[in-house]
XYZ file of C-alpha atoms in Angstrom:
395
model
C 0.085 -0.028 -0.097
C 2.809 2.643 0.545
C 4.446 1.670 -2.035
C 1.549 2.303 -4.436
C 0.820 5.599 -2.513
C 4.446 6.519 -3.357
C 4.337 5.460 -7.071
C 1.190 7.659 -7.375
C 2.746 10.568 -5.943
C 5.605 10.172 -7.887
C 3.413 10.041 -11.145
C 1.257 13.282 -9.798
C 4.994 14.997 -9.510
C 6.215 13.886 -13.175
C 2.836 15.023 -14.688
C 3.102 18.281 -13.102
C 6.664 18.596 -14.284
C 5.493 17.784 -17.641
C 2.696 20.364 -17.672
C 4.671 23.099 -16.323
C 7.419 22.436 -18.869
C 4.889 22.767 -21.801
C 3.664 25.980 -20.233
C 7.302 27.135 -19.739
C 7.677 26.735 -23.535
C 4.539 28.709 -24.418
C 5.577 31.413 -22.252
C 9.269 31.614 -23.653
C 7.520 32.023 -27.274
C 5.576 34.836 -25.861
C 8.642 36.477 -24.353
C 10.234 35.825 -27.799
C 7.169 37.520 -29.761
C 7.685 40.415 -27.338
C 11.310 40.994 -27.839
C 10.735 40.539 -31.373
C 8.338 43.578 -31.425
C 10.679 45.640 -29.582
C 13.612 44.638 -31.905
C 11.192 45.669 -34.872
C 10.351 48.830 -33.173
C 14.104 49.566 -32.926
C 14.792 48.574 -36.840
C 11.599 50.799 -38.251
C 11.518 53.438 -35.551
C 9.151 53.613 -32.760
C 6.918 56.384 -34.660
C 6.399 53.681 -37.575
C 6.040 50.726 -34.873
C 3.445 52.385 -32.351
C 0.275 54.258 -32.933
C 1.540 57.213 -30.961
C 1.620 60.670 -32.486
C 2.968 64.218 -31.096
C -0.694 65.070 -30.251
C -1.297 61.579 -28.354
C 2.045 60.681 -26.835
C 1.062 57.836 -24.689
C -1.124 54.652 -25.219
C -1.899 51.148 -24.462
C 1.852 50.313 -23.624
C 1.989 52.940 -20.732
C -1.380 51.467 -19.580
C -0.088 47.800 -19.346
C 3.218 49.221 -17.648
C 0.980 50.810 -14.767
C -1.116 47.755 -14.830
C 1.495 45.285 -14.021
C 3.268 47.750 -11.366
C 0.126 48.232 -9.541
C -0.389 44.531 -9.355
C 3.039 44.141 -8.207
C 2.317 46.492 -5.201
C -0.681 45.360 -4.230
C 1.034 41.573 -3.771
C 3.804 43.270 -1.969
C 1.323 44.949 0.326
C -0.587 42.022 1.004
C 2.271 40.091 1.873
C 3.651 42.771 4.090
C 0.105 42.851 5.779
C -0.078 39.265 6.434
C 3.347 39.486 8.276
C 3.118 42.640 10.141
C -0.383 42.067 11.479
C 0.264 38.403 12.152
C -2.852 37.623 9.943
C -2.638 33.912 10.251
C -5.006 32.752 7.485
C -2.621 34.916 4.942
C 0.364 33.257 6.052
C 0.221 30.268 3.963
C -0.117 32.535 0.808
C 2.664 35.091 1.971
C 5.788 33.735 0.003
C 3.784 33.074 -3.136
C 2.630 36.744 -2.860
C 6.623 37.955 -2.352
C 7.449 36.031 -5.293
C 5.041 37.243 -7.571
C 5.334 40.827 -6.707
C 9.185 40.608 -8.070
C 7.883 38.516 -11.236
C 5.072 40.912 -11.982
C 7.206 44.130 -11.536
C 9.980 42.492 -14.041
C 6.857 42.093 -16.376
C 6.248 45.710 -16.140
C 10.175 46.788 -16.544
C 9.875 44.465 -19.568
C 6.850 46.235 -21.282
C 8.247 49.849 -20.418
C 11.911 48.835 -21.570
C 10.809 47.453 -24.950
C 8.495 50.423 -25.422
C 10.987 53.439 -24.865
C 13.584 54.255 -27.695
C 16.642 54.339 -25.274
C 15.666 52.115 -22.022
C 19.573 52.219 -21.031
C 19.452 55.912 -20.411
C 17.112 55.494 -17.277
C 19.302 53.265 -15.011
C 22.097 55.699 -16.314
C 20.875 59.019 -15.836
C 19.185 57.815 -12.303
C 22.539 57.699 -10.817
C 24.712 60.198 -12.715
C 21.870 63.042 -13.189
C 19.427 62.735 -10.407
C 16.575 64.961 -10.741
C 14.675 65.147 -7.064
C 11.816 67.089 -8.791
C 10.792 64.792 -11.340
C 8.432 62.309 -10.936
C 9.586 60.175 -13.507
C 12.994 60.099 -11.728
C 11.352 59.337 -8.495
C 9.211 56.343 -10.092
C 12.552 54.693 -11.489
C 14.153 55.121 -8.424
C 11.484 53.772 -5.843
C 10.763 50.876 -8.260
C 14.169 49.958 -8.616
C 14.622 49.952 -4.756
C 11.522 48.144 -4.326
C 12.780 45.347 -6.419
C 16.029 45.181 -4.912
C 14.441 44.909 -1.396
C 11.901 42.340 -2.681
C 14.720 40.062 -3.847
C 16.687 40.380 -0.507
C 13.370 39.386 1.412
C 12.947 36.288 -0.716
C 16.204 35.044 -0.664
C 16.176 35.535 3.291
C 12.608 33.625 3.137
C 14.456 30.763 1.397
C 17.246 30.631 3.630
C 14.971 30.560 6.507
C 16.039 33.952 7.974
C 12.336 35.078 8.632
C 12.755 38.290 11.016
C 15.188 39.541 8.564
C 13.143 38.664 5.718
C 10.035 40.693 7.263
C 12.534 43.688 8.040
C 13.061 43.760 4.261
C 9.845 42.925 3.402
C 8.273 46.093 5.115
C 10.874 48.401 3.576
C 10.081 46.762 -0.038
C 6.060 47.809 0.776
C 6.905 50.867 1.979
C 9.234 51.629 -1.523
C 6.276 49.887 -3.354
C 3.720 51.921 -1.895
C 5.585 55.367 -2.605
C 6.210 54.021 -5.858
C 2.884 53.513 -6.760
C 1.013 56.664 -5.595
C 4.064 58.606 -7.107
C 3.113 56.723 -10.602
C -0.598 58.342 -10.091
C 1.102 61.440 -9.125
C 3.021 61.292 -12.721
C -0.820 61.637 -14.300
C -2.128 63.405 -11.573
C 0.145 66.734 -11.747
C -0.319 67.265 -15.436
C -2.637 70.150 -15.084
C -2.803 70.216 -18.971
C -5.052 66.842 -18.921
C -8.027 67.598 -16.861
C -9.218 64.023 -16.901
C -6.172 62.939 -14.473
C -5.451 66.287 -12.984
C -5.967 66.337 -9.011
C -5.420 64.735 -5.769
C -7.786 61.633 -6.091
C -5.231 59.470 -8.623
C -2.640 58.572 -6.134
C -4.991 57.182 -3.600
C -6.990 55.628 -6.571
C -4.082 53.657 -7.491
C -3.314 52.329 -4.390
C -6.882 51.276 -3.680
C -6.389 49.330 -7.321
C -3.319 47.836 -6.241
C -4.934 46.131 -3.389
C -7.914 45.103 -5.435
C -5.484 43.533 -8.240
C -3.318 42.117 -5.587
C -5.862 40.287 -3.861
C -7.164 38.818 -7.293
C -3.838 38.046 -8.300
C -3.458 35.966 -4.894
C -6.627 34.118 -5.590
C -6.126 33.178 -9.075
C -2.274 32.188 -8.761
C -3.068 29.994 -5.732
C -5.762 28.425 -7.734
C -3.787 27.927 -10.691
C -0.949 26.114 -8.784
C -3.508 23.751 -7.108
C -4.863 23.167 -10.597
C -0.831 22.314 -11.964
C -0.571 20.072 -8.813
C -3.838 18.431 -9.011
C -4.084 18.784 -5.221
C -6.896 19.449 -3.336
C -7.005 22.979 -1.453
C -5.747 22.480 2.362
C -7.928 23.986 4.729
C -5.343 26.609 5.736
C -5.244 27.610 2.227
C -9.245 27.697 1.550
C -9.432 29.675 4.594
C -6.802 32.353 3.625
C -8.454 32.499 -0.179
C -11.736 33.275 1.599
C -10.461 35.908 3.585
C -8.632 37.221 0.407
C -11.788 37.137 -1.122
C -13.775 38.932 1.392
C -11.361 41.851 0.904
C -11.233 41.573 -2.715
C -15.320 42.150 -2.502
C -14.599 45.114 -0.124
C -12.165 46.715 -2.627
C -14.580 46.168 -5.764
C -17.623 48.220 -3.759
C -14.955 50.785 -2.858
C -13.775 51.130 -6.412
C -17.060 50.854 -7.828
C -17.839 53.982 -5.589
C -14.970 55.909 -6.167
C -15.297 55.435 -9.884
C -19.193 56.696 -9.549
C -18.454 59.875 -7.873
C -15.360 60.365 -10.411
C -17.820 60.508 -13.261
C -20.546 62.544 -11.768
C -18.071 65.478 -10.529
C -16.506 65.200 -13.877
C -19.786 66.467 -15.523
C -19.252 69.382 -12.504
C -15.707 70.028 -14.299
C -14.382 72.092 -16.937
C -15.650 71.403 -20.636
C -12.318 69.433 -21.200
C -13.228 67.153 -18.555
C -16.682 66.784 -19.354
C -15.795 65.742 -22.963
C -13.095 63.534 -21.661
C -15.554 61.506 -19.443
C -17.983 61.544 -22.340
C -15.299 59.585 -24.447
C -15.809 56.839 -21.884
C -19.407 57.055 -20.700
C -20.728 57.392 -24.449
C -17.940 57.836 -26.889
C -15.425 55.979 -28.469
C -14.290 54.139 -25.263
C -17.731 53.171 -23.840
C -17.642 49.708 -24.747
C -14.524 49.292 -23.179
C -15.443 51.067 -20.264
C -18.832 49.790 -19.564
C -18.283 46.500 -21.050
C -15.096 45.406 -19.617
C -14.080 47.957 -17.167
C -17.193 48.342 -15.058
C -19.595 45.331 -16.100
C -16.619 42.497 -16.497
C -14.441 44.137 -14.131
C -16.616 45.093 -11.112
C -19.982 44.483 -11.049
C -19.879 40.914 -12.135
C -17.128 39.789 -9.950
C -18.814 41.169 -6.694
C -22.136 39.630 -7.554
C -20.379 36.320 -8.095
C -18.348 36.311 -4.696
C -21.024 37.513 -2.668
C -23.629 35.111 -4.090
C -21.796 32.267 -3.611
C -20.595 33.477 -0.198
C -16.869 32.906 -0.599
C -17.206 29.476 -0.584
C -16.276 28.133 -4.128
C -12.890 28.311 -4.846
C -13.548 28.128 -8.810
C -16.172 31.150 -8.002
C -13.339 33.039 -6.618
C -10.620 32.244 -9.166
C -13.354 33.267 -11.852
C -14.164 36.674 -10.105
C -10.381 37.108 -9.785
C -9.834 36.758 -13.259
C -12.634 39.081 -14.148
C -11.122 41.557 -11.916
C -7.830 41.249 -13.450
C -9.030 41.757 -17.081
C -11.140 44.677 -16.039
C -8.168 46.442 -14.485
C -6.184 46.009 -17.608
C -8.900 47.998 -19.476
C -9.342 50.374 -16.663
C -5.297 50.869 -17.273
C -6.073 51.091 -21.081
C -9.284 53.594 -20.419
C -7.477 55.879 -17.989
C -4.368 56.490 -20.340
C -6.128 56.769 -23.587
C -9.248 58.798 -22.161
C -6.484 61.183 -20.848
C -4.841 61.750 -24.200
C -8.028 61.237 -26.591
C -9.222 64.826 -26.212
C -6.941 67.277 -28.325
C -5.490 70.070 -26.142
C -6.424 72.584 -28.410
C -9.911 71.488 -28.793
C -12.148 74.273 -30.844
C -9.119 75.574 -33.084
C -7.788 74.587 -36.645
C -10.779 72.556 -37.135
C -9.825 69.676 -34.861
C -11.691 66.834 -34.197
C -13.456 66.400 -30.833
C -11.480 62.876 -30.118
C -8.315 61.910 -31.610
C -8.216 58.103 -32.994
C -6.031 55.528 -31.722
C -5.913 51.757 -32.318
C -2.986 49.650 -30.888
C -0.546 48.172 -33.824
C 0.379 44.841 -33.886
C 3.953 45.808 -32.281
C 2.268 47.004 -29.242
C 0.076 43.992 -28.591
C 3.469 41.980 -29.195
C 4.956 43.824 -26.413
C 2.115 43.061 -24.276
C 2.043 39.600 -24.862
C 6.029 39.345 -23.863
C 5.427 41.264 -20.676
C 2.772 38.750 -19.740
C 4.951 35.972 -20.928
C 7.572 37.119 -18.321
C 4.902 37.020 -15.526
C 3.776 33.295 -16.522
C 7.086 32.301 -17.094
C 8.167 33.531 -13.551
C 5.092 32.046 -12.032
C 5.758 28.679 -13.444
C 9.478 29.093 -12.390
C 8.119 29.435 -8.839
C 5.979 26.642 -8.819
C 8.675 24.251 -10.036
C 11.533 25.348 -7.818
C 9.619 26.815 -4.765
C 6.816 24.375 -4.381
C 7.692 23.705 -0.589
C 7.977 27.150 0.229
C 4.691 27.945 -1.242
C 3.071 24.955 0.679
C 3.603 26.685 3.695
C 7.302 26.181 4.805
C 9.155 29.217 6.390
C 5.755 30.821 6.549
C 4.718 30.745 10.239
C 4.455 33.514 12.205
C 7.536 35.430 12.806
């Protein structure tokens, strides 16, 4: 009997390794596609490869960078909360949160690195010509510091030095939180773009990070169980239910904040009202109502509340909806802010500029998601015991 159980366990391990290897090949192909898109842009010129123009300088790729960076912040904050406040149900999930926070941030770096024409300038001039009055300088500095601290934290977790890991984890969470709100300030400080301008956006980014991080925790944990074909342990199931409840609270708050954002937009300037119209009943209305609001907020909220957080499958489906909705939320935010011409009313300008992502832009998005997927699979293959709760005890 014992021999049969051992053989079954060995067969399950081999099947899991085979599935992971196949998925790793797929994610490597996705990364290759993204790198190919970046090389193509360097050869033909970014102004030919991407749909951005002088009038519309930002597009989908900036939104995807913000999307991944925000998810990373949420994962990091969730891990820090579990350790600092000793939230026992979250502790079995914390190590995977730290690992994924690193991986998702590297995915964001991949997208922005392939998107800009001279990516090597940022790390060079961050050090040689610091500009402390620039939001972009602080963004690069804080995210670079955050990923370094998180790597140190994970190394210490892996080596069993948990108290030191918690210290670096808290420092990394502070760096991520500052970087996240600073990223919001990159948009919010632009007075020439009324759709972004104001003090709400940095806090909205932080709330979106907590929502996205909770969804990423649920989805990654469920996918891990699917890959291993193991049942959820009672501790993990309890943790997922708690994260699901937290996700529902954040869904409600984001719905509330979004409602007031657009109500107040119609009380603002003409440019702000026209930008809001682009999403409510203009060229971005399908993306806004169908994906950001319907799929990304309303449906997952109804799903998790109606199932009372007891179904891992329902939680996973809701988490996927949230992450898809947040993708479109970042897209709508970026494009909605620049789609209105700055000199509307002069020289026969249209009410809304046209924008459609190019093939090269889609390839870069695929490459960034490939980095995230590949990193997730590396973690599931190399740190299985660590993610199953070992070294996750209260410290």
